[in-house]
Amino acid sequence: MAFLHDEGELLVLDNAFSGRDVDVGLFDNTTDAIAEGDSYAAIGTEPDGDDYAVQSVTGPTVTQDAGTTSVEMGALSYNVSDATTSVNYVYVRDSTSGDLIFTNALDQSYDLGSIDTLDLSNVGMELD
């Protein structure tokens, strides 16, 4: 069995995200139940409403601390003033190809019908 060591994690993730434009969007994974082999097409619960738009991030930040390698998208803000759905996950896809890179749970489920703006600050992923 092979292991991706700390230096390898940093190398792989840094090369994968350095200078890459990604789209970060919201969805309800309770309904979609995205699996490892799924593509972006499997996400069917992005927020409704004309004001919602995915957020674009250029070159997400890749760092390593005490053996944990992180990819961070920075602060994101979504206008959801006319959305009525709930969301509990984010997805990150390549802006050019549309390929789904990863999904991750939010800290809680958000009922978008009761808020106008959803601000997120800890969007990303970690490898230990």
Coordinates of C-alpha atoms in Angstrom, one line a residue:
M1 CA 0.0 0.0 0.0
A2 CA 1.3 3.5 -0.9
F3 CA 1.1 6.5 1.3
L4 CA 1.0 10.2 0.2
H5 CA 3.4 11.8 2.7
D6 CA 3.1 15.4 4.0
E7 CA 5.5 16.7 1.4
G8 CA 3.6 14.8 -1.3
E9 CA 0.2 16.2 -0.1
L10 CA 1.6 19.8 -0.3
L11 CA 3.2 19.2 -3.8
V12 CA 0.0 17.6 -5.3
L13 CA -2.4 20.1 -3.9
D14 CA -0.2 23.1 -4.6
N15 CA 0.3 22.0 -8.2
A16 CA -3.4 21.2 -8.6
F17 CA -4.7 24.6 -7.4
S18 CA -1.8 27.1 -8.1
G19 CA -3.3 29.6 -10.6
R20 CA -6.4 27.6 -11.2
D21 CA -9.8 29.3 -11.4
V22 CA -12.5 27.4 -9.5
D23 CA -16.2 28.0 -9.0
V24 CA -17.6 27.5 -5.5
G25 CA -21.3 26.9 -5.2
L26 CA -23.9 25.8 -2.7
F27 CA -26.2 22.7 -2.6
D28 CA -28.2 20.4 -0.4
N29 CA -26.4 17.1 -0.1
T30 CA -29.2 15.6 2.0
T31 CA -31.1 15.4 -1.3
D32 CA -28.3 15.0 -3.8
A33 CA -26.2 12.5 -1.8
I34 CA -23.1 13.1 -3.9
A35 CA -20.7 10.1 -4.1
E36 CA -17.1 10.0 -5.0
G37 CA -17.7 9.0 -8.6
D38 CA -20.3 11.7 -9.3
S39 CA -19.7 14.7 -11.5
Y40 CA -21.1 18.2 -11.2
A41 CA -24.2 17.1 -13.2
A42 CA -25.3 15.1 -10.2
I43 CA -25.9 18.3 -8.2
G44 CA -29.5 19.2 -8.7
T45 CA -30.2 21.4 -5.6
E46 CA -28.2 24.6 -6.2
P47 CA -30.2 27.6 -4.8
D48 CA -33.1 28.8 -6.8
G49 CA -33.5 32.5 -7.4
D50 CA -32.0 34.9 -9.9
D51 CA -29.7 36.6 -7.3
Y52 CA -27.7 33.5 -6.5
A53 CA -24.4 33.1 -8.4
V54 CA -21.4 30.8 -7.8
Q55 CA -18.3 32.5 -6.6
S56 CA -15.1 32.4 -8.6
V57 CA -11.7 32.0 -6.8
T58 CA -8.4 32.3 -8.6
G59 CA -5.6 30.2 -7.1
P60 CA -7.0 29.0 -3.8
T61 CA -4.5 29.1 -0.9
V62 CA -2.6 25.8 -0.2
T63 CA -0.8 25.6 3.2
Q64 CA 0.6 23.0 5.5
D65 CA 0.6 23.1 9.3
A66 CA 1.7 20.2 11.6
G67 CA 1.2 17.6 8.8
T68 CA -2.3 18.9 7.8
T69 CA -2.4 20.2 4.2
S70 CA -5.3 22.7 3.6
V71 CA -6.9 24.3 0.5
E72 CA -8.7 27.5 1.4
M73 CA -11.0 29.5 -0.8
G74 CA -11.0 32.7 1.4
A75 CA -14.1 34.7 2.4
L76 CA -17.1 34.1 0.1
S77 CA -20.4 36.0 0.1
Y78 CA -23.6 34.7 -1.7
N79 CA -26.6 36.9 -2.4
V80 CA -29.6 34.6 -1.7
S81 CA -32.2 37.2 -1.2
D82 CA -34.7 35.5 -3.6
A83 CA -33.8 31.9 -2.9
T84 CA -36.1 29.6 -0.9
T85 CA -34.1 26.4 -0.6
S86 CA -31.8 25.0 2.1
V87 CA -28.1 24.3 1.6
N88 CA -25.6 22.3 3.7
Y89 CA -22.7 21.7 1.4
V90 CA -20.3 23.5 -1.0
Y91 CA -18.9 22.2 -4.2
V92 CA -15.6 23.3 -5.9
R93 CA -15.3 22.7 -9.6
D94 CA -12.8 23.8 -12.3
S95 CA -14.0 27.0 -13.9
T96 CA -12.8 26.0 -17.4
S97 CA -13.7 22.3 -17.6
G98 CA -16.6 22.2 -15.1
D99 CA -15.0 19.1 -13.5
L100 CA -16.1 18.6 -9.9
I101 CA -13.0 18.7 -7.7
F102 CA -14.4 18.3 -4.2
T103 CA -17.5 18.8 -2.0
N104 CA -17.5 19.7 1.7
A105 CA -20.1 20.1 4.4
L106 CA -20.9 23.5 5.8
D107 CA -20.9 24.1 9.5
Q108 CA -24.7 23.8 9.5
S109 CA -27.7 23.7 7.2
Y110 CA -28.9 27.1 6.1
D111 CA -32.5 28.0 5.2
L112 CA -32.0 30.5 2.4
G113 CA -35.6 31.6 2.6
S114 CA -34.8 33.4 5.9
I115 CA -31.6 35.2 5.0
D116 CA -30.5 37.7 2.2
T117 CA -26.7 37.1 2.3
L118 CA -24.7 34.0 3.2
D119 CA -21.2 34.8 4.2
L120 CA -18.7 31.9 4.5
S121 CA -15.1 32.1 5.7
N122 CA -13.8 28.6 6.1
V123 CA -14.5 27.0 2.8
G124 CA -11.9 24.4 1.7
M125 CA -10.5 20.9 2.4
E126 CA -7.8 19.3 4.5
L127 CA -5.6 16.2 4.1
D128 CA -4.0 14.7 7.2

